[in-house]
């Protein structure tokens, strides 16, 4: 790796010394919050450095990394990077320079076509995942009886088949949880972001084709298990790649595209099921079940487009710089930014941030600190809850088994497929408002508002199966319950978990925390997928949907007690939020609950609101001296 400029190290080392002194100065029984100091430094490694020193650092950086022809630009870039919004008072900048920076803030979406090309590629990669998840929904109506795992068979065979169908459907998510997600780091280290996306898309394409030519349920299980090696690294890498390529003013919106276009892919999976529903087998008789084979194979088509497109996109500048390839990183940023001044500023800031991370995390066991540092552990618990509830809220039993459910509700086969398509369409359309509401209404508020309604909708769906199957009301209420559930899910528990998990963890441990959260998501996805056919057989639809309705109430309680709000908070404010002991946070929320019920449900004024819990809300954090509460 290329040497880093020595001019930046003294200031970073001095700040590290202060961090160490802070830890040693704590008396026994006081609260240690070393993570806060790391985050404050990582929030802005350039804070407190003089302008003259910044210009010298920028010039030396350019010379040491083969960019000596841009020394003047890097002087400006270093100055701007210290405070990107305070450029108006920098005498070194020309009016043209200031005009470029003003336009960046006033016209956030005025970006080069290369950046939008990256957005399209990442959106297609998300759509691949959505299709991988839902084409199985319709295909199982045909391959299950063909392979002898029909869940509607009577007696002991019915119970056995229900478990086997669950095993086949859940195979990719088992692979993601135990292997796929954990391959992300080595694949990224060896092949980069683009290489990992290409490899995972290639595996997705090949395994989709493989699923279409299987001849038994064990063969299909192996093909779908291998599909998880494509889904796991892709689902972790693509959001990271999008974040590392995006400029700060629109980074959140572009990263949110992952969840939105996954919803689009879920819808397209149902479209493919519907499109191939009536495809007959060839008259030659050599192929049986051509329709379901085409359904499963169709998910590989957008994967081919991703494979063809990804190497036309630039590599992540941060990944290149972490490996000392500064010249290539600069070329990449030049393609991703509208003007060279922006590329220079971002390149220099990424560099000092990487240097700060190396300095401050040297010799630390980050895997252990995910759970041993209370601040990190609280973030991990909150991320675990929202990821767990994304599966146990019941949405994926609809995504994977809605066609089966509609058939049991006495829909015709065509009606069942159309009903599933309606679920996918609503899921996509109601995910669109989340781009706005997630940053205005807030993550926690969205979850607390929508979970009770999701529970009611699942109860409505389940109880509708007590209506005689000869009545049209049964069809209408089952469909209405599923669609209303989706309307409440899509702007809440749909986009929140990935967004929340990506921001809750401190910077120095974020990659590990996100891998933990993603593995949690896929692990419980596997459990839901494998158990629902048997749950449906044993409890009938009424009990199965009632089971997940109850989990939505449990999820609401867990979110109330253990999931703090993270909307629009800086790193320092997030440290304040996650430094409050869990016991104190939970008791505060229980104290606040009657006031909120009176004010927001019964619309009554008056009453005394408990004082704010955090410093950034206007009060000192309520912490007990010596507390080590989890």
Coordinates of C-alpha atoms in Angstrom, one line a residue:
X1 CA 0.0 0.0 0.0
X2 CA 1.2 3.5 -0.8
X3 CA 2.5 5.5 2.1
X4 CA 0.2 8.0 3.7
X5 CA 1.1 11.6 4.2
X6 CA 3.0 12.1 7.5
X7 CA 1.5 15.5 7.8
X8 CA -1.9 14.2 8.8
X9 CA -0.6 11.7 11.4
X10 CA 0.5 14.1 14.1
X11 CA -2.9 15.6 14.5
X12 CA -4.6 12.2 14.4
X13 CA -2.1 10.7 16.9
X14 CA -2.6 13.6 19.2
X15 CA -6.3 13.1 19.2
X16 CA -5.8 9.4 19.9
X17 CA -3.6 10.3 22.9
X18 CA -6.5 12.4 24.2
X19 CA -8.8 9.5 23.7
X20 CA -6.5 7.2 25.7
X21 CA -6.1 9.8 28.5
X22 CA -9.9 10.1 28.6
X23 CA -10.2 6.3 29.3
X24 CA -7.5 6.3 32.0
X25 CA -8.8 9.4 33.8
X26 CA -12.1 7.7 34.6
X27 CA -12.4 6.6 38.2
X28 CA -13.8 3.2 39.1
X29 CA -17.6 3.2 38.9
X30 CA -17.8 6.0 36.4
X31 CA -19.3 5.5 32.9
X32 CA -16.8 4.7 30.2
X33 CA -17.8 5.8 26.8
X34 CA -14.7 5.3 24.7
X35 CA -16.8 4.6 21.6
X36 CA -18.1 8.2 21.8
X37 CA -14.6 9.6 21.4
X38 CA -13.8 7.4 18.5
X39 CA -17.0 8.5 16.8
X40 CA -16.3 12.2 17.4
X41 CA -12.9 11.9 15.7
X42 CA -14.3 9.8 12.9
X43 CA -17.2 12.3 12.5
X44 CA -14.6 14.9 11.4
X45 CA -10.9 13.9 11.5
X46 CA -10.0 17.4 10.2
X47 CA -11.6 19.4 13.0
X48 CA -9.2 21.8 14.8
X49 CA -6.5 21.8 12.1
X50 CA -5.4 25.2 10.9
X51 CA -6.0 26.3 7.3
X52 CA -2.3 26.6 6.6
X53 CA -1.7 23.1 7.9
X54 CA -4.6 21.8 5.8
X55 CA -3.1 23.3 2.6
X56 CA 0.3 21.8 3.4
X57 CA -1.3 18.4 4.0
X58 CA -3.3 18.6 0.8
X59 CA -0.2 19.5 -1.2
X60 CA 1.9 16.7 0.3
X61 CA -0.9 14.2 -0.2
X62 CA -1.0 15.0 -3.9
X63 CA 2.7 14.7 -4.4
X64 CA 3.0 11.4 -2.4
X65 CA 0.2 9.7 -4.4
X66 CA 1.1 10.5 -7.9
X67 CA -1.2 13.5 -8.2
X68 CA 1.4 16.2 -8.1
X69 CA -0.1 18.0 -11.1
X70 CA -3.2 18.7 -8.9
X71 CA -1.4 20.3 -5.9
X72 CA -3.4 23.5 -6.1
X73 CA -6.7 21.6 -6.4
X74 CA -5.8 19.5 -3.4
X75 CA -5.0 22.6 -1.3
X76 CA -8.6 23.8 -2.0
X77 CA -10.0 20.3 -1.5
X78 CA -8.4 19.9 1.9
X79 CA -9.8 23.3 3.0
X80 CA -13.3 22.5 1.8
X81 CA -13.3 19.0 3.3
X82 CA -12.9 20.4 6.8
X83 CA -16.3 22.0 6.6
X84 CA -18.0 21.5 3.2
X85 CA -20.7 24.1 4.0
X86 CA -18.4 26.8 5.1
X87 CA -16.7 27.4 1.7
X88 CA -18.0 31.0 1.3
X89 CA -15.3 32.3 3.6
X90 CA -12.3 30.5 2.0
X91 CA -10.2 33.2 0.2
X92 CA -8.3 30.5 -1.8
X93 CA -11.5 29.6 -3.7
X94 CA -12.5 31.5 -6.8
X95 CA -16.1 32.6 -7.6
X96 CA -16.3 29.8 -10.1
X97 CA -15.3 27.3 -7.3
X98 CA -17.9 28.7 -5.0
X99 CA -20.5 28.6 -7.7
X100 CA -19.8 24.9 -8.2
X101 CA -20.3 24.2 -4.5
X102 CA -23.4 26.4 -4.2
X103 CA -25.0 24.5 -7.1
X104 CA -24.1 21.2 -5.4
X105 CA -26.4 22.2 -2.5
X106 CA -29.2 23.8 -4.5
X107 CA -29.3 21.2 -7.3
X108 CA -28.7 18.0 -5.5
X109 CA -29.8 15.8 -8.4
X110 CA -27.6 17.5 -11.0
X111 CA -25.2 14.6 -11.2
X112 CA -23.1 13.0 -14.0
X113 CA -24.6 10.2 -16.0
X114 CA -22.1 7.8 -14.7
X115 CA -23.6 8.1 -11.2
X116 CA -27.1 7.4 -12.6
X117 CA -25.7 4.5 -14.4
X118 CA -24.5 3.1 -11.0
X119 CA -28.0 3.8 -9.6
X120 CA -29.6 1.8 -12.5
X121 CA -27.2 -1.1 -12.0
X122 CA -27.8 -1.2 -8.2
X123 CA -31.5 -1.0 -8.8
X124 CA -31.4 -3.9 -11.2
X125 CA -29.4 -5.9 -8.7
X126 CA -32.1 -5.2 -6.1
X127 CA -34.7 -6.3 -8.5
X128 CA -32.8 -9.6 -9.1
X129 CA -33.1 -10.3 -5.4
X130 CA -36.8 -9.5 -5.3
X131 CA -37.5 -11.9 -8.2
X132 CA -35.3 -14.6 -6.6
X133 CA -37.6 -14.4 -3.6
X134 CA -41.0 -14.5 -5.2
X135 CA -40.9 -16.6 -8.5
X136 CA -41.1 -19.7 -6.2
X137 CA -44.5 -18.5 -5.0
X138 CA -46.4 -19.6 -8.1
X139 CA -44.0 -22.3 -9.2
X140 CA -44.6 -24.4 -6.1
X141 CA -48.2 -25.1 -7.1
X142 CA -46.7 -27.2 -10.0
X143 CA -43.4 -28.6 -8.9
X144 CA -44.7 -29.8 -5.5
X145 CA -47.1 -32.4 -6.9
X146 CA -44.6 -33.3 -9.7
X147 CA -41.8 -34.0 -7.2
X148 CA -44.1 -35.7 -4.7
X149 CA -44.1 -33.0 -2.0
X150 CA -47.7 -31.8 -2.4
X151 CA -48.5 -30.2 0.9
X152 CA -52.3 -30.8 0.5
X153 CA -51.8 -34.6 0.5
X154 CA -53.6 -36.3 3.4
X155 CA -52.3 -38.2 6.4
X156 CA -48.7 -38.6 7.4
X157 CA -47.6 -37.8 3.8
X158 CA -49.2 -34.4 4.1
X159 CA -47.2 -33.5 7.2
X160 CA -44.0 -34.8 5.6
X161 CA -44.6 -32.9 2.4
X162 CA -45.3 -29.7 4.2
X163 CA -41.9 -29.8 5.8
X164 CA -40.1 -30.8 2.6
X165 CA -41.8 -28.0 0.7
X166 CA -40.6 -25.6 3.4
X167 CA -37.1 -27.0 3.1
X168 CA -37.0 -26.4 -0.6
X169 CA -38.4 -22.9 -0.5
X170 CA -36.2 -21.8 2.4
X171 CA -32.9 -23.2 1.0
X172 CA -31.4 -19.9 -0.2
X173 CA -32.0 -18.2 3.1
X174 CA -30.4 -21.0 5.0
X175 CA -27.3 -20.6 2.8
X176 CA -27.4 -16.8 3.3
X177 CA -27.4 -17.1 7.1
X178 CA -24.7 -19.7 7.5
X179 CA -22.5 -19.0 4.4
X180 CA -23.5 -16.4 1.9
X181 CA -23.5 -13.2 4.1
X182 CA -20.2 -14.2 5.7
X183 CA -18.5 -14.6 2.2
X184 CA -19.1 -10.8 1.7
X185 CA -15.8 -9.7 3.3
X186 CA -13.4 -12.1 1.6
X187 CA -15.1 -11.6 -1.8
X188 CA -14.9 -7.8 -1.4
X189 CA -11.3 -8.1 -0.3
X190 CA -10.3 -10.2 -3.3
X191 CA -12.5 -8.9 -6.1
X192 CA -13.7 -5.5 -5.1
X193 CA -17.3 -4.2 -5.0
X194 CA -17.8 -4.6 -8.7
X195 CA -16.2 -8.1 -8.8
X196 CA -18.4 -9.3 -5.9
X197 CA -21.6 -7.9 -7.6
X198 CA -20.5 -9.6 -10.9
X199 CA -19.8 -13.0 -9.2
X200 CA -23.0 -12.9 -7.1
X201 CA -25.1 -12.0 -10.2
X202 CA -23.4 -14.7 -12.2
X203 CA -24.3 -17.3 -9.5
X204 CA -27.9 -16.0 -9.4
X205 CA -28.2 -16.4 -13.2
X206 CA -26.7 -19.9 -13.3
X207 CA -28.7 -21.2 -10.3
X208 CA -31.9 -19.7 -11.8
X209 CA -31.3 -21.7 -15.0
X210 CA -30.3 -24.7 -12.8
X211 CA -33.6 -24.6 -10.9
X212 CA -35.4 -24.8 -14.2
X213 CA -33.8 -28.1 -15.2
X214 CA -34.1 -30.0 -11.9
X215 CA -35.8 -33.4 -11.8
X216 CA -36.4 -34.0 -8.1
X217 CA -37.0 -32.1 -4.8
X218 CA -33.4 -32.8 -3.5
X219 CA -32.0 -31.6 -6.8
X220 CA -34.1 -28.4 -6.5
X221 CA -33.0 -27.9 -2.9
X222 CA -29.3 -28.0 -3.9
X223 CA -29.9 -25.6 -6.7
X224 CA -31.8 -23.2 -4.4
X225 CA -29.2 -23.5 -1.6
X226 CA -26.5 -22.5 -4.1
X227 CA -28.7 -19.5 -5.0
X228 CA -28.0 -18.2 -1.5
X229 CA -24.4 -17.7 -2.4
X230 CA -25.6 -15.2 -4.9
X231 CA -28.2 -13.5 -2.7
X232 CA -26.1 -13.1 0.4
X233 CA -23.0 -11.2 -0.8
X234 CA -25.2 -9.2 -3.2
X235 CA -27.6 -8.0 -0.6
X236 CA -24.7 -6.8 1.6
X237 CA -22.4 -5.4 -1.1
X238 CA -24.8 -3.4 -3.3
X239 CA -26.0 -0.9 -0.6
X240 CA -22.4 -0.4 0.5
X241 CA -21.3 0.2 -3.1
X242 CA -24.1 2.7 -3.7
X243 CA -23.2 4.6 -0.5
X244 CA -19.5 4.7 -1.3
X245 CA -20.2 6.1 -4.8
X246 CA -22.8 8.6 -3.9
X247 CA -22.2 12.3 -3.0
X248 CA -23.3 13.2 0.5
X249 CA -26.3 15.4 -0.3
X250 CA -28.2 12.4 -1.9
X251 CA -26.5 9.4 -0.3
X252 CA -29.5 8.5 1.9
X253 CA -32.0 8.6 -1.0
X254 CA -29.8 6.5 -3.3
X255 CA -29.1 3.8 -0.6
X256 CA -32.9 3.7 0.0
X257 CA -33.3 2.6 -3.6
X258 CA -32.2 -0.9 -2.6
X259 CA -35.3 -1.6 -0.6
X260 CA -37.6 0.2 -3.1
X261 CA -36.3 -1.8 -6.1
X262 CA -36.3 -5.0 -4.2
X263 CA -40.0 -4.4 -3.8
X264 CA -40.2 -3.8 -7.6
X265 CA -38.4 -7.2 -8.1
X266 CA -40.9 -8.9 -5.8
X267 CA -43.7 -7.5 -8.0
X268 CA -41.9 -8.6 -11.2
X269 CA -41.6 -12.2 -9.7
X270 CA -45.4 -12.3 -9.6
X271 CA -45.6 -10.9 -13.1
X272 CA -43.4 -13.8 -14.4
X273 CA -45.5 -16.3 -12.5
X274 CA -48.6 -14.9 -14.2
X275 CA -47.0 -14.7 -17.6
X276 CA -45.9 -18.3 -17.7
X277 CA -49.0 -19.7 -15.9
X278 CA -50.7 -21.2 -19.0
X279 CA -47.6 -22.3 -20.9
X280 CA -48.2 -25.9 -21.9
X281 CA -45.7 -28.7 -21.9
X282 CA -44.1 -29.6 -25.3
X283 CA -46.1 -32.2 -27.3
X284 CA -43.0 -34.3 -27.5
X285 CA -43.4 -35.1 -23.8
X286 CA -39.7 -34.8 -23.0
X287 CA -40.3 -31.8 -20.7
X288 CA -42.8 -31.9 -17.9
X289 CA -43.7 -28.7 -16.0
X290 CA -42.4 -26.2 -18.5
X291 CA -44.4 -23.4 -16.9
X292 CA -42.9 -23.6 -13.5
X293 CA -39.4 -24.1 -15.0
X294 CA -39.8 -20.8 -16.9
X295 CA -41.0 -19.1 -13.8
X296 CA -37.9 -20.1 -11.8
X297 CA -35.6 -19.4 -14.8
X298 CA -37.0 -15.9 -15.5
X299 CA -35.3 -14.4 -12.4
X300 CA -31.9 -15.0 -14.1
X301 CA -32.7 -12.5 -16.9
X302 CA -32.1 -9.3 -15.0
X303 CA -29.0 -10.9 -13.5
X304 CA -27.5 -11.1 -17.0
X305 CA -28.1 -7.4 -17.4
X306 CA -26.3 -6.7 -14.1
X307 CA -23.4 -8.9 -15.2
X308 CA -23.2 -7.0 -18.5
X309 CA -23.5 -3.5 -16.9
X310 CA -21.4 -3.7 -13.7
X311 CA -17.9 -3.3 -15.2
X312 CA -19.0 -0.2 -17.1
X313 CA -19.4 1.4 -13.7
X314 CA -16.4 2.7 -11.8
X315 CA -15.1 0.8 -8.8
X316 CA -15.7 2.2 -5.3
X317 CA -13.2 5.0 -4.6
X318 CA -13.0 4.0 -0.9
X319 CA -12.2 0.4 -1.8
X320 CA -9.5 1.5 -4.2
X321 CA -7.9 3.9 -1.6
X322 CA -8.0 1.2 1.1
X323 CA -5.7 -0.7 -1.2
X324 CA -3.4 2.2 -2.0
X325 CA -4.7 2.7 -5.6
X326 CA -5.1 6.5 -5.3
X327 CA -4.7 7.3 -9.0
X328 CA -7.5 4.9 -9.9
X329 CA -9.6 6.2 -7.0
X330 CA -9.3 9.7 -8.3
X331 CA -10.3 8.6 -11.9
X332 CA -13.3 6.9 -10.4
X333 CA -14.4 9.9 -8.4
X334 CA -13.9 12.2 -11.5
X335 CA -16.5 10.0 -13.2
X336 CA -18.9 10.1 -10.2
X337 CA -18.8 13.8 -9.5
X338 CA -19.9 16.7 -11.7
X339 CA -16.7 18.8 -11.2
X340 CA -13.1 18.0 -10.4
X341 CA -13.2 20.2 -7.3
X342 CA -15.8 17.9 -5.8
X343 CA -13.7 14.8 -6.7
X344 CA -10.6 16.3 -5.1
X345 CA -12.4 17.3 -1.9
X346 CA -14.0 13.8 -1.5
X347 CA -10.8 11.9 -2.3
X348 CA -8.9 13.8 0.4
X349 CA -11.6 13.4 3.0
X350 CA -12.0 9.7 2.3
X351 CA -8.2 9.5 2.8
X352 CA -8.1 11.2 6.2
X353 CA -11.1 9.2 7.3
X354 CA -9.3 5.9 6.4
X355 CA -6.2 7.1 8.2
X356 CA -8.3 7.9 11.3
X357 CA -10.0 4.5 11.2
X358 CA -6.6 2.7 11.0
X359 CA -5.1 4.8 13.9
X360 CA -8.0 4.5 16.3
X361 CA -9.0 0.9 15.7
X362 CA -5.4 -0.6 15.7
X363 CA -5.3 -3.6 17.9
X364 CA -9.0 -3.6 18.8
X365 CA -11.1 -6.8 18.5
X366 CA -14.1 -5.3 16.7
X367 CA -16.0 -8.5 16.6
X368 CA -15.9 -8.8 20.4
X369 CA -16.7 -5.1 20.8
X370 CA -19.9 -5.5 18.9
X371 CA -21.3 -7.1 22.1
X372 CA -18.9 -6.2 24.9
X373 CA -19.2 -2.4 24.5
X374 CA -22.7 -1.4 25.9
X375 CA -23.2 1.3 23.3
X376 CA -22.6 -1.2 20.5
X377 CA -24.6 -3.9 22.1
X378 CA -27.7 -1.7 22.4
X379 CA -27.4 -0.9 18.7
X380 CA -27.0 -4.6 17.9
X381 CA -30.1 -5.5 20.0
X382 CA -32.1 -2.7 18.2
X383 CA -30.9 -3.9 14.8
X384 CA -31.7 -7.5 15.7
X385 CA -35.2 -6.6 16.7
X386 CA -36.1 -4.7 13.5
X387 CA -34.5 -7.4 11.3
X388 CA -36.2 -10.2 13.2
X389 CA -39.6 -8.5 13.0
X390 CA -39.2 -8.0 9.2
X391 CA -39.5 -11.7 9.0
X392 CA -41.8 -12.5 11.9
X393 CA -44.3 -9.8 11.0
X394 CA -45.6 -12.2 8.4
X395 CA -44.8 -10.5 5.2
X396 CA -42.7 -13.3 3.7
X397 CA -45.4 -15.9 4.3
X398 CA -47.4 -13.8 1.9
X399 CA -44.4 -13.2 -0.5
X400 CA -43.6 -16.9 -0.7
X401 CA -47.0 -18.6 -0.1
X402 CA -49.7 -16.1 -1.1
X403 CA -50.8 -18.2 -4.2
X404 CA -51.2 -21.2 -1.9
X405 CA -53.2 -19.2 0.6
X406 CA -55.5 -17.8 -2.2
X407 CA -56.1 -21.3 -3.5
X408 CA -57.1 -22.4 0.0
X409 CA -59.4 -19.4 0.1
X410 CA -61.2 -21.0 -2.9
X411 CA -59.7 -18.7 -5.6
X412 CA -59.3 -20.3 -9.0
X413 CA -55.7 -20.8 -10.1
X414 CA -55.7 -17.7 -12.3
X415 CA -57.4 -15.7 -9.6
X416 CA -54.8 -16.8 -7.1
X417 CA -51.9 -15.7 -9.4
X418 CA -53.7 -12.4 -10.0
X419 CA -54.1 -11.9 -6.3
X420 CA -50.4 -12.5 -5.7
X421 CA -49.6 -10.0 -8.4
X422 CA -51.8 -7.4 -6.6
X423 CA -49.8 -8.0 -3.4
X424 CA -46.5 -7.3 -5.3
X425 CA -47.9 -4.2 -7.0
X426 CA -49.1 -2.7 -3.7
X427 CA -45.8 -3.6 -2.0
X428 CA -43.9 -1.6 -4.6
X429 CA -46.3 1.4 -4.9
X430 CA -46.5 1.9 -1.1
X431 CA -42.7 1.6 -0.7
X432 CA -42.4 4.9 -2.7
X433 CA -43.7 7.2 0.1
X434 CA -41.0 5.7 2.4
X435 CA -38.3 7.7 0.6
X436 CA -39.9 10.8 2.2
X437 CA -41.6 9.6 5.4
X438 CA -38.5 7.7 6.7
X439 CA -36.6 11.0 7.2
X440 CA -39.6 13.1 8.3
X441 CA -41.9 10.9 10.4
X442 CA -39.0 8.8 11.7
X443 CA -38.0 5.2 11.8
X444 CA -39.4 4.3 15.2
X445 CA -42.6 6.3 14.7
X446 CA -43.3 4.5 11.4
X447 CA -42.9 1.1 13.2
X448 CA -45.0 1.9 16.2
X449 CA -47.8 3.4 14.0
X450 CA -48.0 0.5 11.5
X451 CA -47.5 -2.7 13.6
X452 CA -50.9 -2.6 15.4
X453 CA -52.6 -2.2 12.0
X454 CA -50.6 -5.1 10.5
X455 CA -51.7 -7.3 13.4
X456 CA -55.4 -6.4 12.8
X457 CA -55.0 -7.1 9.0
X458 CA -53.6 -10.5 9.6
X459 CA -56.4 -11.4 12.0
X460 CA -58.9 -10.2 9.4
X461 CA -57.2 -12.5 6.8
X462 CA -57.1 -15.5 9.0
X463 CA -60.6 -15.2 10.4
X464 CA -62.0 -14.8 6.9
X465 CA -61.4 -18.5 6.4
X466 CA -64.3 -19.3 8.8
X467 CA -66.6 -17.8 6.2
X468 CA -68.1 -20.6 4.1
X469 CA -66.0 -21.2 0.9
X470 CA -69.2 -20.8 -1.2
X471 CA -69.4 -17.2 -0.2
X472 CA -67.8 -14.4 -2.3
X473 CA -67.2 -12.5 0.9
X474 CA -64.5 -15.0 1.8
X475 CA -62.6 -14.2 -1.3
X476 CA -63.0 -10.5 -0.9
X477 CA -62.0 -10.3 2.8
X478 CA -58.9 -12.6 2.4
X479 CA -57.7 -10.4 -0.4
X480 CA -58.6 -7.2 1.4
X481 CA -56.8 -8.3 4.6
X482 CA -53.6 -9.2 2.7
X483 CA -53.6 -5.9 0.7
X484 CA -54.3 -3.7 3.7
X485 CA -51.5 -5.5 5.6
X486 CA -49.1 -4.7 2.7
X487 CA -50.2 -1.1 2.6
X488 CA -49.1 -0.7 6.3
X489 CA -45.9 -2.9 5.9
X490 CA -44.5 -1.2 2.8
X491 CA -43.7 2.3 4.3
X492 CA -42.7 0.9 7.7
X493 CA -41.2 -2.5 8.5
X494 CA -40.3 -2.8 4.8
X495 CA -37.6 -0.1 4.4
X496 CA -36.8 0.6 8.1
X497 CA -34.7 -2.4 9.0
X498 CA -31.9 -2.0 6.5
X499 CA -31.8 1.8 6.9
X500 CA -31.8 1.5 10.7
X501 CA -29.1 -1.1 10.8
X502 CA -26.9 0.8 8.4
X503 CA -26.8 3.9 10.7
X504 CA -27.2 2.6 14.3
X505 CA -23.6 1.2 14.5
X506 CA -20.5 3.3 15.1
X507 CA -18.4 3.9 12.0
X508 CA -15.5 1.8 13.2
X509 CA -17.7 -1.3 13.6
X510 CA -20.4 -0.6 11.0
X511 CA -19.3 -3.3 8.5
X512 CA -19.4 -6.0 11.1
X513 CA -22.7 -4.8 12.6
X514 CA -24.3 -4.7 9.2
X515 CA -23.1 -8.3 8.5
X516 CA -24.6 -9.4 11.8
X517 CA -27.9 -7.6 11.0
X518 CA -28.1 -9.1 7.5
X519 CA -27.4 -12.6 8.7
X520 CA -30.1 -12.1 11.3
X521 CA -32.6 -11.1 8.5
X522 CA -31.8 -14.1 6.3
X523 CA -31.6 -16.6 9.2
X524 CA -35.1 -15.8 10.4
X525 CA -36.3 -15.7 6.8
X526 CA -35.2 -19.3 6.6
X527 CA -37.2 -20.2 9.7
X528 CA -40.3 -18.5 8.4
X529 CA -40.0 -20.2 5.0
X530 CA -39.4 -23.7 6.3
X531 CA -42.1 -23.6 9.0
X532 CA -45.1 -21.9 7.3
X533 CA -46.3 -24.9 5.1
X534 CA -46.4 -27.1 8.2
X535 CA -47.9 -24.2 10.3
X536 CA -50.6 -23.8 7.6
X537 CA -51.3 -27.5 7.7
X538 CA -51.4 -27.9 11.5
X539 CA -53.0 -24.6 12.6
X540 CA -55.1 -24.0 9.4
X541 CA -55.0 -20.4 7.9
X542 CA -56.8 -19.0 11.0
X543 CA -54.1 -20.2 13.4
X544 CA -51.2 -19.5 11.0
X545 CA -52.2 -15.9 10.4
X546 CA -53.2 -15.5 14.1
X547 CA -49.6 -16.6 15.1
X548 CA -48.0 -13.8 13.1
X549 CA -50.6 -11.3 14.2
X550 CA -49.5 -12.1 17.8
X551 CA -45.9 -11.6 16.8
X552 CA -46.7 -8.1 15.5
X553 CA -48.0 -7.1 19.0
X554 CA -44.9 -8.6 20.5
X555 CA -42.8 -6.7 18.0
X556 CA -44.6 -3.4 18.9
X557 CA -43.7 -3.9 22.5
X558 CA -40.0 -4.7 21.7
X559 CA -39.7 -1.6 19.5
X560 CA -41.3 0.6 22.2
X561 CA -38.9 -0.6 24.8
X562 CA -35.6 -1.3 23.0
X563 CA -35.5 0.5 19.7
X564 CA -34.5 4.3 20.0
X565 CA -35.1 6.8 17.2
X566 CA -32.2 7.4 14.8
X567 CA -33.8 9.9 12.4
X568 CA -31.5 12.7 11.3
X569 CA -29.0 12.3 14.1
X570 CA -25.3 13.0 13.9
X571 CA -22.7 10.5 15.2
X572 CA -22.4 12.3 18.5
X573 CA -26.2 12.3 19.0
X574 CA -26.4 8.6 18.1
X575 CA -23.8 8.0 20.8
X576 CA -26.0 9.9 23.3
X577 CA -29.0 7.8 22.3
X578 CA -27.3 4.4 22.6
X579 CA -25.4 5.4 25.7
X580 CA -28.6 5.5 27.8
X581 CA -28.9 2.2 29.7
X582 CA -31.6 -0.1 28.3
X583 CA -33.4 -0.3 31.6
X584 CA -33.6 3.5 31.8
X585 CA -34.8 3.8 28.1
X586 CA -37.5 1.1 28.6
X587 CA -38.8 2.7 31.9
X588 CA -38.8 6.2 30.2
X589 CA -40.9 4.8 27.3
X590 CA -43.4 3.2 29.7
X591 CA -43.6 6.5 31.5
X592 CA -44.2 8.4 28.3
X593 CA -46.8 5.9 26.9
X594 CA -49.9 7.2 28.8
X595 CA -49.1 10.7 27.8
X596 CA -48.8 9.8 24.1
X597 CA -52.0 7.7 24.2
X598 CA -53.9 10.6 25.7
X599 CA -52.5 13.1 23.3
X600 CA -52.3 11.3 20.0
X601 CA -55.1 8.7 20.3
X602 CA -57.7 10.4 22.4
X603 CA -56.6 13.9 21.2
X604 CA -56.8 15.4 24.6
X605 CA -54.5 18.3 25.7
X606 CA -52.9 18.8 29.0
X607 CA -51.0 16.4 31.2
X608 CA -47.3 16.6 32.0
X609 CA -44.8 15.2 29.4
X610 CA -41.7 13.6 30.9
X611 CA -38.5 15.6 30.4
X612 CA -36.4 14.8 27.3
X613 CA -34.1 11.8 27.6
X614 CA -31.2 13.0 25.5
X615 CA -28.9 16.0 25.4
X616 CA -29.7 16.9 21.8
X617 CA -33.4 17.1 22.9
X618 CA -32.6 19.7 25.5
X619 CA -31.8 17.7 28.6
X620 CA -28.9 15.9 30.0
X621 CA -28.9 12.1 29.3
X622 CA -30.3 10.3 32.3
X623 CA -27.6 7.8 33.2
X624 CA -26.9 6.2 36.5
X625 CA -23.3 6.6 37.7
X626 CA -21.5 3.3 37.4
X627 CA -24.3 1.8 35.3
X628 CA -23.3 -1.1 33.0
X629 CA -26.9 -1.9 32.0
X630 CA -27.1 -3.6 28.7

